[in-house]
């Protein structure tokens, strides 16, 4: 064997990544009869860079896939990139300096496709550098031809089933992005504001109403108070006059009013928030639209028309004050619904949009949650709470340029909806003709295309279908779907996970996976959330360049599922130390295995039995942990066993038998067998976490022995229950306890560890004395002791674990 002195980590990691791909180590075999294990991972968006949170999440999921592969499973592990939707539009505009409205729609779409593919290719190398193990031949883009076809097919099926509908509805709207958004794309944000006390009139008397949105006065359609509020009991059925605009609006009761907030009586405007919309629906109120799609006041706002929202607010407040109608102003902070992508406060605008009807399916969604196996289990509550809080059907249309088109045309005369034929998909109604020549409703032969595009989540929610040839190859689809596992962060449970469940139930009437694993966030060393604005974002490429992919993977596996993980250099450096220790310990072991034949039988010595007993316990524990997705437990247990049990204890004890011919050939064979079995098992159990270094060592010796081209498709170690011996472990543990205590004593007394000891005198019970006699030879050799006896002399040491009393004579 030619084992280099140093492990050249950068060269080796790149070499093995190329080897795995060129040799097809991770290829899915559609013709195999082995059980399939599949993973649905979130396709990263090409509009950003891979950050350390991405790296942690994908590494954690990858360890599971590597374990399952070694369990003999046929791994279906696709990989996608999300190059669809608003994020890509903004990325392309920023990168190229070209705005969508400055060119034709088709030109901008082609520009987005070109730039997003360039970004995806660049990012692909970053993802490969993590050492993850997808089948790189099974990749997809969320806006390529197949994804467009799948997404449009989903829409058509939902439309045919009455689930997709188009309607004038109050829509959650982002005026900055200029598009409708879904409820899931909003988040609560605490912002500074002002509470204004404004005078309305009721039968000539003053009626004080508090609001944070005085600019919506021209859209006021009602005034509400709580039915139990005695202050306003006599007002029901009367009208209030809206200041500045002279509108007469009804005064009504509703239990949603908080009597303790402001003056306890509120105006309903169409629409300041979701409560206004609920009142509008419940009480059948008129809709007055005063804010347009770009956040400007419309002509219904009178002299304030054309103003931006904040400017209109200031002007209206000034006019109220001038006319003596502003009775108070109080500075506050309150929670506002904002677009999660850009942070702009959302508006509610009446527009015609496409929706997926699903509010009637809440119980089915909750039942689906119960059928999934959640890891960790408490993450299920996030999904359930989201479902119970749903207020709107899913708005799936977006007023943008770049995205998957709705496969719809409209009759110019009667607005009849013409839906594309499945055989023609994918289609673009702005350039493709409809499948019929005349409207079946009115006979008109003129059609206009739907120019809106599908919400990106309407496509991303189909990642299992996109990857499994849905409606294209039924045999293939039915072989894989539902998939084994979904992995995603807790921040997109309500986005990606929930929407994928929705599509799974609506299309296949089943949940799309068996198990769900949820990862946490990466925090900075001070445990603060990372963000570009704070300047505390860590790029994994830099970590890999400075340390290694295996070191990064070691760190990523430090956190349990669902737990946030601070980025700490010391844990990365521990990963480096483990790699170096694994290399050096393996090099020592393999040098002593040169020429060894595993078929050479031998009688195992006690300390070999001790190690193999503990090893088999470890195999059982690590296997169980991986099956429960507890990779962090595997990492911790493997590190402890390898560093302390194997390196610190066993290797030190076995050296004498390997070097000292006087111990006999049988003693050496016992040591060699134990080294072979234990090192191979440890490499395999560490392989899912640190795949490069384990592959390097495996190929240095074991690949030829096992006739297997990669450790990652070799067989996971099997538990041999017959090897577990509690009594042997106790004897071995006591022996190790003595060795540790004597070494510590030598160090404290400034003696070298190989300093000769003339005698060790044990003071212990008869059982321990008899037990330790079987390891006297190992104790003498390891501790450089001439004589070991038992007796009642004074005590120099009391061992840490078993409290054995020792007298040391130099």
PDB file of N, CA, C and O in Angstrom, residues 23-45:
ATOM      1  N   UNK A  23     -18.563   8.020 -12.476  1.00  0.00           N
ATOM      2  CA  UNK A  23     -18.798   6.590 -12.268  1.00  0.00           C
ATOM      3  C   UNK A  23     -20.266   6.262 -12.008  1.00  0.00           C
ATOM      4  O   UNK A  23     -20.620   5.087 -11.857  1.00  0.00           O
ATOM      5  N   UNK A  24     -21.104   7.290 -11.940  1.00  0.00           N
ATOM      6  CA  UNK A  24     -22.529   7.047 -11.727  1.00  0.00           C
ATOM      7  C   UNK A  24     -22.840   6.400 -10.383  1.00  0.00           C
ATOM      8  O   UNK A  24     -23.776   5.598 -10.270  1.00  0.00           O
ATOM      9  N   UNK A  25     -22.060   6.731  -9.377  1.00  0.00           N
ATOM     10  CA  UNK A  25     -22.222   6.110  -8.057  1.00  0.00           C
ATOM     11  C   UNK A  25     -23.620   6.369  -7.488  1.00  0.00           C
ATOM     12  O   UNK A  25     -24.209   5.512  -6.823  1.00  0.00           O
ATOM     13  N   UNK A  26     -24.179   7.547  -7.778  1.00  0.00           N
ATOM     14  CA  UNK A  26     -25.449   7.921  -7.159  1.00  0.00           C
ATOM     15  C   UNK A  26     -26.638   7.841  -8.126  1.00  0.00           C
ATOM     16  O   UNK A  26     -27.697   8.395  -7.859  1.00  0.00           O
ATOM     17  N   UNK A  27     -26.465   7.136  -9.217  1.00  0.00           N
ATOM     18  CA  UNK A  27     -27.530   7.068 -10.218  1.00  0.00           C
ATOM     19  C   UNK A  27     -28.702   6.217  -9.731  1.00  0.00           C
ATOM     20  O   UNK A  27     -28.515   5.155  -9.137  1.00  0.00           O
ATOM     21  N   UNK A  28     -29.888   6.712  -9.993  1.00  0.00           N
ATOM     22  CA  UNK A  28     -31.104   5.952  -9.736  1.00  0.00           C
ATOM     23  C   UNK A  28     -31.266   4.907 -10.827  1.00  0.00           C
ATOM     24  O   UNK A  28     -31.032   5.179 -12.007  1.00  0.00           O
ATOM     25  N   UNK A  29     -31.667   3.697 -10.434  1.00  0.00           N
ATOM     26  CA  UNK A  29     -31.847   2.608 -11.388  1.00  0.00           C
ATOM     27  C   UNK A  29     -33.340   2.294 -11.515  1.00  0.00           C
ATOM     28  O   UNK A  29     -33.904   1.599 -10.672  1.00  0.00           O
ATOM     29  N   UNK A  30     -33.998   2.799 -12.573  1.00  0.00           N
ATOM     30  CA  UNK A  30     -35.442   2.575 -12.699  1.00  0.00           C
ATOM     31  C   UNK A  30     -35.814   1.112 -12.913  1.00  0.00           C
ATOM     32  O   UNK A  30     -36.963   0.716 -12.690  1.00  0.00           O
ATOM     33  N   UNK A  31     -34.855   0.274 -13.340  1.00  0.00           N
ATOM     34  CA  UNK A  31     -35.156  -1.129 -13.571  1.00  0.00           C
ATOM     35  C   UNK A  31     -34.900  -2.029 -12.376  1.00  0.00           C
ATOM     36  O   UNK A  31     -35.188  -3.230 -12.418  1.00  0.00           O
ATOM     37  N   UNK A  32     -34.376  -1.472 -11.299  1.00  0.00           N
ATOM     38  CA  UNK A  32     -34.039  -2.276 -10.119  1.00  0.00           C
ATOM     39  C   UNK A  32     -35.289  -2.677  -9.338  1.00  0.00           C
ATOM     40  O   UNK A  32     -36.282  -1.963  -9.305  1.00  0.00           O
ATOM     41  N   UNK A  33     -35.197  -3.837  -8.698  1.00  0.00           N
ATOM     42  CA  UNK A  33     -36.273  -4.300  -7.823  1.00  0.00           C
ATOM     43  C   UNK A  33     -36.007  -3.974  -6.362  1.00  0.00           C
ATOM     44  O   UNK A  33     -36.802  -4.346  -5.486  1.00  0.00           O
ATOM     45  N   UNK A  34     -34.894  -3.287  -6.093  1.00  0.00           N
ATOM     46  CA  UNK A  34     -34.610  -2.883  -4.714  1.00  0.00           C
ATOM     47  C   UNK A  34     -35.636  -1.866  -4.251  1.00  0.00           C
ATOM     48  O   UNK A  34     -36.180  -1.103  -5.063  1.00  0.00           O
ATOM     49  N   UNK A  35     -35.921  -1.842  -2.957  1.00  0.00           N
ATOM     50  CA  UNK A  35     -36.891  -0.845  -2.453  1.00  0.00           C
ATOM     51  C   UNK A  35     -36.409   0.568  -2.740  1.00  0.00           C
ATOM     52  O   UNK A  35     -35.216   0.872  -2.610  1.00  0.00           O
ATOM     53  N   UNK A  36     -37.332   1.436  -3.130  1.00  0.00           N
ATOM     54  CA  UNK A  36     -36.991   2.812  -3.490  1.00  0.00           C
ATOM     55  C   UNK A  36     -37.095   3.707  -2.274  1.00  0.00           C
ATOM     56  O   UNK A  36     -38.041   3.604  -1.488  1.00  0.00           O
ATOM     57  N   UNK A  37     -36.118   4.574  -2.125  1.00  0.00           N
ATOM     58  CA  UNK A  37     -36.188   5.634  -1.104  1.00  0.00           C
ATOM     59  C   UNK A  37     -35.967   6.949  -1.833  1.00  0.00           C
ATOM     60  O   UNK A  37     -34.962   7.121  -2.528  1.00  0.00           O
ATOM     61  N   UNK A  38     -36.909   7.872  -1.692  1.00  0.00           N
ATOM     62  CA  UNK A  38     -36.881   9.101  -2.496  1.00  0.00           C
ATOM     63  C   UNK A  38     -36.945  10.339  -1.617  1.00  0.00           C
ATOM     64  O   UNK A  38     -37.489  10.313  -0.512  1.00  0.00           O
ATOM     65  N   UNK A  39     -36.397  11.430  -2.152  1.00  0.00           N
ATOM     66  CA  UNK A  39     -36.327  12.695  -1.419  1.00  0.00           C
ATOM     67  C   UNK A  39     -36.821  13.836  -2.294  1.00  0.00           C
ATOM     68  O   UNK A  39     -36.433  13.959  -3.456  1.00  0.00           O
ATOM     69  N   UNK A  40     -37.663  14.672  -1.714  1.00  0.00           N
ATOM     70  CA  UNK A  40     -38.156  15.887  -2.363  1.00  0.00           C
ATOM     71  C   UNK A  40     -37.544  17.070  -1.621  1.00  0.00           C
ATOM     72  O   UNK A  40     -37.920  17.358  -0.480  1.00  0.00           O
ATOM     73  N   UNK A  41     -36.580  17.740  -2.267  1.00  0.00           N
ATOM     74  CA  UNK A  41     -35.883  18.855  -1.620  1.00  0.00           C
ATOM     75  C   UNK A  41     -36.323  20.180  -2.226  1.00  0.00           C
ATOM     76  O   UNK A  41     -36.758  20.229  -3.374  1.00  0.00           O
ATOM     77  N   UNK A  42     -36.200  21.276  -1.475  1.00  0.00           N
ATOM     78  CA  UNK A  42     -36.602  22.579  -2.024  1.00  0.00           C
ATOM     79  C   UNK A  42     -35.647  23.032  -3.123  1.00  0.00           C
ATOM     80  O   UNK A  42     -34.439  23.097  -2.901  1.00  0.00           O
ATOM     81  N   UNK A  43     -36.148  23.327  -4.324  1.00  0.00           N
ATOM     82  CA  UNK A  43     -35.254  23.833  -5.374  1.00  0.00           C
ATOM     83  C   UNK A  43     -34.793  25.243  -5.038  1.00  0.00           C
ATOM     84  O   UNK A  43     -35.614  26.153  -4.918  1.00  0.00           O
ATOM     85  N   UNK A  44     -33.489  25.459  -4.852  1.00  0.00           N
ATOM     86  CA  UNK A  44     -33.018  26.804  -4.493  1.00  0.00           C
ATOM     87  C   UNK A  44     -33.247  27.791  -5.627  1.00  0.00           C
ATOM     88  O   UNK A  44     -33.132  27.445  -6.802  1.00  0.00           O
ATOM     89  N   UNK A  45     -33.573  29.023  -5.273  1.00  0.00           N
ATOM     90  CA  UNK A  45     -33.804  30.048  -6.281  1.00  0.00           C
ATOM     91  C   UNK A  45     -32.487  30.538  -6.860  1.00  0.00           C
ATOM     92  O   UNK A  45     -31.506  30.720  -6.128  1.00  0.00           O
TER      93      UNK A  45
END
